[in-house]
mmCIF file of C-alpha atoms in Angstrom:
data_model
loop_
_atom_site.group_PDB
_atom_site.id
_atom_site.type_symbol
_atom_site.label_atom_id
_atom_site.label_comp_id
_atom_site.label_asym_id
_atom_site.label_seq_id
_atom_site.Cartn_x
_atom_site.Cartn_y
_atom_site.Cartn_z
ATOM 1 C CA UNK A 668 -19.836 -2.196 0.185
ATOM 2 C CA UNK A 669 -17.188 -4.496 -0.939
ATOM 3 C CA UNK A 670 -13.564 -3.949 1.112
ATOM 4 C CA UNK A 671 -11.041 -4.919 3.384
ATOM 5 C CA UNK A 672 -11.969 -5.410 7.472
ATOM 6 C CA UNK A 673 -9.448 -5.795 9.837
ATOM 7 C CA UNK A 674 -9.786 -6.919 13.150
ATOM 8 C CA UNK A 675 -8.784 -5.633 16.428
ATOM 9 C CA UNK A 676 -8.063 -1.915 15.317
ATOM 10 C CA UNK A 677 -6.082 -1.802 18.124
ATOM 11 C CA UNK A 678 -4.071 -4.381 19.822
ATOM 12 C CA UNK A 679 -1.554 -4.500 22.866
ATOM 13 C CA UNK A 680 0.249 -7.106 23.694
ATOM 14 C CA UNK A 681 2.772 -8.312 26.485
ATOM 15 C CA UNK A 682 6.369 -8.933 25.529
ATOM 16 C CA UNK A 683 6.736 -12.613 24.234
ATOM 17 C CA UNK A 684 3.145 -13.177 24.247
ATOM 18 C CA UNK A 685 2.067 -14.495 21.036
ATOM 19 C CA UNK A 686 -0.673 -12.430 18.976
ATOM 20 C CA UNK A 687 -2.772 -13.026 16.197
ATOM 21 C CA UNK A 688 -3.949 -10.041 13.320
ATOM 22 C CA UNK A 689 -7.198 -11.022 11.024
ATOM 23 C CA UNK A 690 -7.871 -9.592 7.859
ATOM 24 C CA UNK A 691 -11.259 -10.462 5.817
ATOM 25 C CA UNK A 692 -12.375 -9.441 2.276
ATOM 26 C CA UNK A 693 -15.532 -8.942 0.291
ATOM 27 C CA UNK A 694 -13.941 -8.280 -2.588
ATOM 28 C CA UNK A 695 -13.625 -12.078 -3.584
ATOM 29 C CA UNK A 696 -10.073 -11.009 -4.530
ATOM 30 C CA UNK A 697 -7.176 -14.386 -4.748
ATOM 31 C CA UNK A 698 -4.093 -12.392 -3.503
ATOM 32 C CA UNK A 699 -3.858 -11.204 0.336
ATOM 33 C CA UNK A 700 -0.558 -8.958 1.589
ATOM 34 C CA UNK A 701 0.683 -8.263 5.015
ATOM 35 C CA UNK A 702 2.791 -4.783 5.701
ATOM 36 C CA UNK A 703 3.851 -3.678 8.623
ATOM 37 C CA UNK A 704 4.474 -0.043 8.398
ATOM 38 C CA UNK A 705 6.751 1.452 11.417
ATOM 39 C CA UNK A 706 6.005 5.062 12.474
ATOM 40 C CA UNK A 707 7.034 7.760 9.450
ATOM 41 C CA UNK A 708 8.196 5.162 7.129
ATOM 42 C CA UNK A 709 6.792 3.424 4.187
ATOM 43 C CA UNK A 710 4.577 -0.033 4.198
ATOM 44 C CA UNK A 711 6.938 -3.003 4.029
ATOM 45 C CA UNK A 712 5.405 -6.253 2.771
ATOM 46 C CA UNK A 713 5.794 -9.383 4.875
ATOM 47 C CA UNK A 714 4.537 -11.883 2.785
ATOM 48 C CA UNK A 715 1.481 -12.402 0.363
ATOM 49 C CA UNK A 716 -0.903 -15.447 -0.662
ATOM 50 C CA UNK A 717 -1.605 -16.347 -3.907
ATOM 51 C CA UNK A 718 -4.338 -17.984 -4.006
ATOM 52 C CA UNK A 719 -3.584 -20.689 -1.265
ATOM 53 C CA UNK A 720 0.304 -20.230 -2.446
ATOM 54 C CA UNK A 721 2.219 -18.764 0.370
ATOM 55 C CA UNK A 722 5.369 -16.000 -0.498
ATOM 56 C CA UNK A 723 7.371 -14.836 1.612
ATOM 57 C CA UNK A 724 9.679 -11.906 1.332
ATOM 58 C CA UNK A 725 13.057 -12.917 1.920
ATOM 59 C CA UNK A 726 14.177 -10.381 4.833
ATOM 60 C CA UNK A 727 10.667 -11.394 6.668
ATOM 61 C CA UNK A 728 11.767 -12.580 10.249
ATOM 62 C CA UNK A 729 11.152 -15.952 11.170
ATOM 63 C CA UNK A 730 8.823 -14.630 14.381
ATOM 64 C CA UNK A 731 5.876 -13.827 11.417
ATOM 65 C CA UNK A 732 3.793 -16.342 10.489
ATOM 66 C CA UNK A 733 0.536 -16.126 8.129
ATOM 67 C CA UNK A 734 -2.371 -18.722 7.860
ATOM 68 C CA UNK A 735 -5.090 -18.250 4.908
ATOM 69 C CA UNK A 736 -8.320 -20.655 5.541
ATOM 70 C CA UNK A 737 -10.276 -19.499 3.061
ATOM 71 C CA UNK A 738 -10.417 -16.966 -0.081
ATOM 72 C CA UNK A 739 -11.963 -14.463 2.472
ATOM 73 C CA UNK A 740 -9.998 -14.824 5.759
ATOM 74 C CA UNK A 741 -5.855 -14.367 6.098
ATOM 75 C CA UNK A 742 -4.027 -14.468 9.526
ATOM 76 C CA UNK A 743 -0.736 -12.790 10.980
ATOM 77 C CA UNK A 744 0.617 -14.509 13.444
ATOM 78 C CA UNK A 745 3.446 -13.136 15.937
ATOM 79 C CA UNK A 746 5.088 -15.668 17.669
ATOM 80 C CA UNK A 747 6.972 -13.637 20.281
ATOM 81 C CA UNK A 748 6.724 -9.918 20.240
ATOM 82 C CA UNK A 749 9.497 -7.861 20.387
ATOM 83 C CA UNK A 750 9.131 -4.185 21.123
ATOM 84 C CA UNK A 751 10.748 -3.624 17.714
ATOM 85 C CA UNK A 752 7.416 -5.194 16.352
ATOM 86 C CA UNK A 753 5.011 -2.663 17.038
ATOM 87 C CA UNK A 754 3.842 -1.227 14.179
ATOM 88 C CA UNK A 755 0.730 -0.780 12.050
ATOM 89 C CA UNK A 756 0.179 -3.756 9.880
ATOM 90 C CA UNK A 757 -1.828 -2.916 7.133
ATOM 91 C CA UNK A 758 -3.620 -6.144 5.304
ATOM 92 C CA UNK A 759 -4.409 -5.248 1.410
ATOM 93 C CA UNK A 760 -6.024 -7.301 -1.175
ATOM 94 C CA UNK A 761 -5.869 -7.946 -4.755
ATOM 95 C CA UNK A 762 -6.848 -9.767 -8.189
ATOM 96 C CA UNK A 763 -4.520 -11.984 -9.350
ATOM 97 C CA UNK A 764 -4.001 -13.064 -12.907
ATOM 98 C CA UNK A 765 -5.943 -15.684 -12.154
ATOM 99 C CA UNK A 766 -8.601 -13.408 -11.210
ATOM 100 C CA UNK A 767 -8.372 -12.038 -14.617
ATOM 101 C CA UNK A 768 -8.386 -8.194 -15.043
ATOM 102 C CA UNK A 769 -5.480 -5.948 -15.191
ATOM 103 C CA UNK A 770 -4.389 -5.030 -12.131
ATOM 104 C CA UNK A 771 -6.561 -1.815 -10.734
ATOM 105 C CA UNK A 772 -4.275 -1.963 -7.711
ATOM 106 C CA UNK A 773 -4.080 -3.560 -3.703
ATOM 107 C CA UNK A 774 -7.089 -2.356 -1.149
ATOM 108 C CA UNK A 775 -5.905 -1.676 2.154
ATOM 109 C CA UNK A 776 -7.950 -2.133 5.049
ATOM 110 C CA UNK A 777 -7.997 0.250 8.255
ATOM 111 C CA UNK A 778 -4.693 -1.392 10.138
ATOM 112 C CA UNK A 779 -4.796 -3.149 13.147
ATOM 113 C CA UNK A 780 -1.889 -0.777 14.984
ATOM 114 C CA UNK A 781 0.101 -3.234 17.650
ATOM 115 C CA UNK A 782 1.892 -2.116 21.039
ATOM 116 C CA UNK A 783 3.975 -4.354 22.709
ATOM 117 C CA UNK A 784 4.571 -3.396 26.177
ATOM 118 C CA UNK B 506 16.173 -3.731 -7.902
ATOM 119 C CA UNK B 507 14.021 -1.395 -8.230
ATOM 120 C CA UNK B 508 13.478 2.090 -6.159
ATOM 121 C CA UNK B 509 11.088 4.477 -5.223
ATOM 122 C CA UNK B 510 12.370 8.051 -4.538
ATOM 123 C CA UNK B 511 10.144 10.757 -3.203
ATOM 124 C CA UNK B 512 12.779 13.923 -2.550
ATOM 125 C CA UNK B 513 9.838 15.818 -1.219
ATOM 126 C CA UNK B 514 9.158 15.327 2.848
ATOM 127 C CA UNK B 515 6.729 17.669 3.098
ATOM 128 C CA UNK B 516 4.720 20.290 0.627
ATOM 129 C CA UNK B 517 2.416 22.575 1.818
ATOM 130 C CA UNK B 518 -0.639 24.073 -0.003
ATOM 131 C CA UNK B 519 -3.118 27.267 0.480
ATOM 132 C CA UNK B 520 -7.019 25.967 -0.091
ATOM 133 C CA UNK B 521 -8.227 26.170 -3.871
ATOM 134 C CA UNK B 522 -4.084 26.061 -4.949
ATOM 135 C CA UNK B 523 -2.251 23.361 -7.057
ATOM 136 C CA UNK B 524 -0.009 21.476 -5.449
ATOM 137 C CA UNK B 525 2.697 18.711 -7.642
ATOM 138 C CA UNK B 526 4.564 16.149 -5.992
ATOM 139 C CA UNK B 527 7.294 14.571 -7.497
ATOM 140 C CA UNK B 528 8.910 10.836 -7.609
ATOM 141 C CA UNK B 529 11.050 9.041 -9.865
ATOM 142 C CA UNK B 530 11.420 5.222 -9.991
ATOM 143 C CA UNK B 531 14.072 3.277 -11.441
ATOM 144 C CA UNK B 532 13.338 -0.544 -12.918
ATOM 145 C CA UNK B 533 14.470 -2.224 -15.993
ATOM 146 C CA UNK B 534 10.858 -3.313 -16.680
ATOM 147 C CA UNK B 535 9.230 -2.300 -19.731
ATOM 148 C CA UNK B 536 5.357 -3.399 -18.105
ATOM 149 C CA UNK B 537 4.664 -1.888 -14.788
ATOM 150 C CA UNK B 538 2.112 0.169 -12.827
ATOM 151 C CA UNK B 539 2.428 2.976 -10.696
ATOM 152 C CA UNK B 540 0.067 4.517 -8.587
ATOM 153 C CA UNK B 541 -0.108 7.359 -5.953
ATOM 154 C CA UNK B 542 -2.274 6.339 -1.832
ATOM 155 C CA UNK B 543 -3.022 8.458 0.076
ATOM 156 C CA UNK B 544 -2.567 7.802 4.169
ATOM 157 C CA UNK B 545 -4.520 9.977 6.213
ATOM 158 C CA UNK B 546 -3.864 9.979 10.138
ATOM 159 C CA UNK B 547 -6.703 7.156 10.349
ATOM 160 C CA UNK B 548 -3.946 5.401 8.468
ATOM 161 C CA UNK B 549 -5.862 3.613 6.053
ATOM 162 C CA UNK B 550 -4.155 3.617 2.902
ATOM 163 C CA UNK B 551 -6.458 5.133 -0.233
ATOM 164 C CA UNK B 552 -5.851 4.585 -3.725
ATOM 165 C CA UNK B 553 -5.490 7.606 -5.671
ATOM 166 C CA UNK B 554 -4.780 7.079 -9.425
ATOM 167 C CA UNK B 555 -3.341 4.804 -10.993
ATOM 168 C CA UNK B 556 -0.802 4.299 -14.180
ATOM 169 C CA UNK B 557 -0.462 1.903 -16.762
ATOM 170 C CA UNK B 558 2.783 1.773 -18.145
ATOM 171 C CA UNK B 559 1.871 1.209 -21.330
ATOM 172 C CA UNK B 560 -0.707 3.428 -21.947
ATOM 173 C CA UNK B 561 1.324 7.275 -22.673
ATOM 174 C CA UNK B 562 -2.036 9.348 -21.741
ATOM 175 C CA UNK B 563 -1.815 10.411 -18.061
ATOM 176 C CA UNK B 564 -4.392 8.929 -15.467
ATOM 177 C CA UNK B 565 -7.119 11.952 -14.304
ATOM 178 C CA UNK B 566 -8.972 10.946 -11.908
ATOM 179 C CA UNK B 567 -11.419 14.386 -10.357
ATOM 180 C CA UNK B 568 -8.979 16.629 -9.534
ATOM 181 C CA UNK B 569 -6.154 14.220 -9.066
ATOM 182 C CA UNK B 570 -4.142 14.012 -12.377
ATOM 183 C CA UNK B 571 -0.451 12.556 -13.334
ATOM 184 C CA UNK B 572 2.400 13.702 -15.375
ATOM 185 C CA UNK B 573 4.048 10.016 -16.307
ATOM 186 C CA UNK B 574 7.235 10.575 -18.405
ATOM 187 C CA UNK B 575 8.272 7.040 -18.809
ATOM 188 C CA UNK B 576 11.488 7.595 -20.541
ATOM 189 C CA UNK B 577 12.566 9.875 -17.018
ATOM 190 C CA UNK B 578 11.364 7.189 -14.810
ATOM 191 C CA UNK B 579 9.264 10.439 -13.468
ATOM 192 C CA UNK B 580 5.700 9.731 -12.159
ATOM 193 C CA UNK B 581 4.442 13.186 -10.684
ATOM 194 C CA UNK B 582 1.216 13.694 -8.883
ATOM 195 C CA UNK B 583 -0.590 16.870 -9.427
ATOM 196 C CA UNK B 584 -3.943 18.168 -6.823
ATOM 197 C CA UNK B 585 -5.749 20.551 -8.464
ATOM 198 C CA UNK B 586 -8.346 23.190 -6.261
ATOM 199 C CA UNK B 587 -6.516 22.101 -2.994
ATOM 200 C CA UNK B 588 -8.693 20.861 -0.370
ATOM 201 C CA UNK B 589 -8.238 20.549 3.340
ATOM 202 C CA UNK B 590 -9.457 16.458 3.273
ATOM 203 C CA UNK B 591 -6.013 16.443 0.875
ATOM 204 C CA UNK B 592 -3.786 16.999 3.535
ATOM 205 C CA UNK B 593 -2.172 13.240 4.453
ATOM 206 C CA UNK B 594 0.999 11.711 3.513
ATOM 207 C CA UNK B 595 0.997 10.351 -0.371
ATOM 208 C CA UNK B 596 3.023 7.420 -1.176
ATOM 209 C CA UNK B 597 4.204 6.731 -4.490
ATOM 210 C CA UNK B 598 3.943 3.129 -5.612
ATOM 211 C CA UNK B 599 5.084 0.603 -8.160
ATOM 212 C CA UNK B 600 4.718 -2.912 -9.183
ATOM 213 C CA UNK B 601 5.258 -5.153 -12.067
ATOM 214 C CA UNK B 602 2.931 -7.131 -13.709
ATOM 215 C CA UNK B 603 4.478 -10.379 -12.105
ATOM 216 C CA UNK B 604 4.771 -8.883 -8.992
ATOM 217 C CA UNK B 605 1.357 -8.198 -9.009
ATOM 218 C CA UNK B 606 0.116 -5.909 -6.563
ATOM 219 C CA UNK B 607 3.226 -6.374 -4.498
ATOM 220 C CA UNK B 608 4.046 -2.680 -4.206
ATOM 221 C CA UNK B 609 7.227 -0.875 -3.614
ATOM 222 C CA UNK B 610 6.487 2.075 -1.677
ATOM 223 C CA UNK B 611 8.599 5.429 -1.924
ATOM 224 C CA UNK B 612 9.115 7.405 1.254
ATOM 225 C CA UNK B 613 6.023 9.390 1.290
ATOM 226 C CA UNK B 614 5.205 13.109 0.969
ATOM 227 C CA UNK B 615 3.305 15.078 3.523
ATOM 228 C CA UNK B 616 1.118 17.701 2.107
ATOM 229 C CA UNK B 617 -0.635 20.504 4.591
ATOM 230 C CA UNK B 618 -2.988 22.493 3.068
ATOM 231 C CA UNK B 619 -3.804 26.170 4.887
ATOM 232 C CA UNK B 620 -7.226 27.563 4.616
#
C-alpha cells in the first residue's frame, strides 16, 4: 500500500543533543510538510518542500532544519533540543499542482513522538 | 488571516447515535478546501472527508457526511450510526488552493462514544 513511513516512532533525546526525524513516501507525491503537534493542541506546520523548493513558515525557530534528497525521503533536523521541543511531529505528504490533480488532501504518517530529557 | 474555530472540546455519543460537530472558518478566499482528520490515540492523523469549495453538494463519505454553508463560513461534520472506532479527536481543516495542502488546523473536538 502506498503511504507515509516515519522513522523512529519513538525518539528520546538528551538536552542539546542534536536529532534527526525521517519521513519516506510511496505515494510519489512533490510536496512534503513537517508539524509538530504539542500535547492537546492542533498540528503546527514547520515548513514544507515543494518539489525541491524549501518554505518555511515564518514563526519556525531557527533550531529546525529540513533536508529533502530525493522525491521520496525528507529530513527534520533539531539542532539543539530544548525541552520545549518535545512533541509529536507528524510528516504529511501531498500533490502539488505540479502533480496535477485537485488537491484530495495531505497524508500523515504515524509521528515520530520526541522526549527530550 | 484566516481561522479555524472548533467551540466544541468534547461531544460525547451513545453507540448507533448521530453525533454533529461544528466549526466555522473565516478567509476572504473564494477557492478553498476544507476537510475534517481524525486523530486517534495512535496519533496518526486520518482523513475523513473532504470539501471543495466550489462544489455546493456536501461531501458523504459512508457514514461520515458534511453540512458546508459557505456563505456562514460553517463546515459541520455529521457521524451517522455512532461507532466505538469513532471516538478520537477530529480536527477541522482548511487550505487554499495556493496554499496547497498547507492546512490550518482548528482546535480539535473529542468525541466519546458509550456502548
Amino acid at each position: 500500500d502506498a503511504m507515509v513511513i516515519q522513522n523512529p516512532r519513538y525518539q528520546v533525546t538528551q538536552f542539546g543533543k542534536p536529532v534527526t526525524l525521517s519521513c519516506s513516501q510511496t505515494l510519489n507525491h512533490n510536496v512534503m510538510y513537517w508539524y509538530q503537534q504539542k500535547s492537546s493542541q492542533a498540528p503546527k506546520l514547520l515548513f514544507h518542500y515543494y518539489d525541491k523548493d524549501f518554505n518555511n513558515e515564518a514563526d519556525t525557530p531557527d533550531n529546525f532544519q529540513s533536508r529533502r534528497p530525493n522525491t521520496s525521503f525528507c529530513f527534520l533536523d533539531i539542532r539543539s533540543p530544548g525541552l520545549g521541543d518535545a512533541a509529536m511531529y507528524l510528516c504529511a505528504t501531498s500533490r502539488g499542482p505540479r502533480g496535477g490533480g485537485t488537491l484530495k488532501g495531505a497524508f500523515f504518517g504515524q509521528g515520530t513522538r520526541l522526549t527530550v530529557v | 488571516a484566516q481561522t479555524v474555530t472548533q467551540s466544541q472540546p468534547e461531544m460525547s455519543v451513545q453507540e448507533a447515535e448521530t453525533v454533529t460537530l461544528s466549526c466555522t472558518y473565516d478567509t476572504s478566499e473564494s477557492d478553498y478546501y476544507l476537510f475534517w482528520y481524525k486523530q486517534p490515540p495512535s496519533r496518526q492523523m486520518i482523513l475523513v472527508i473532504r470539501q471543495e469549495a466550489y462544489k455546493q453538494q456536501n461531501a458523504t463519505e459512508n457514514r461520515f457526511s458534511v453540512n458546508f454553508q459557505k456563505a456562514a463560513k460553517s463546515f459541520s461534520l455529521k457521524i451517522s450510526d455512532s461507532q466505538l472506532g469513532d471516538a478520537a479527536m477530529y480536527f477541522c481543516a482548511y487550505t487554499t488552493t495556493d496554499s496547497w495542502g498547507k492546512l490550518q488546523f482548528g482546535a480539535g473536538t473529542q468525541v466519546v462514544v458509550t456502548p
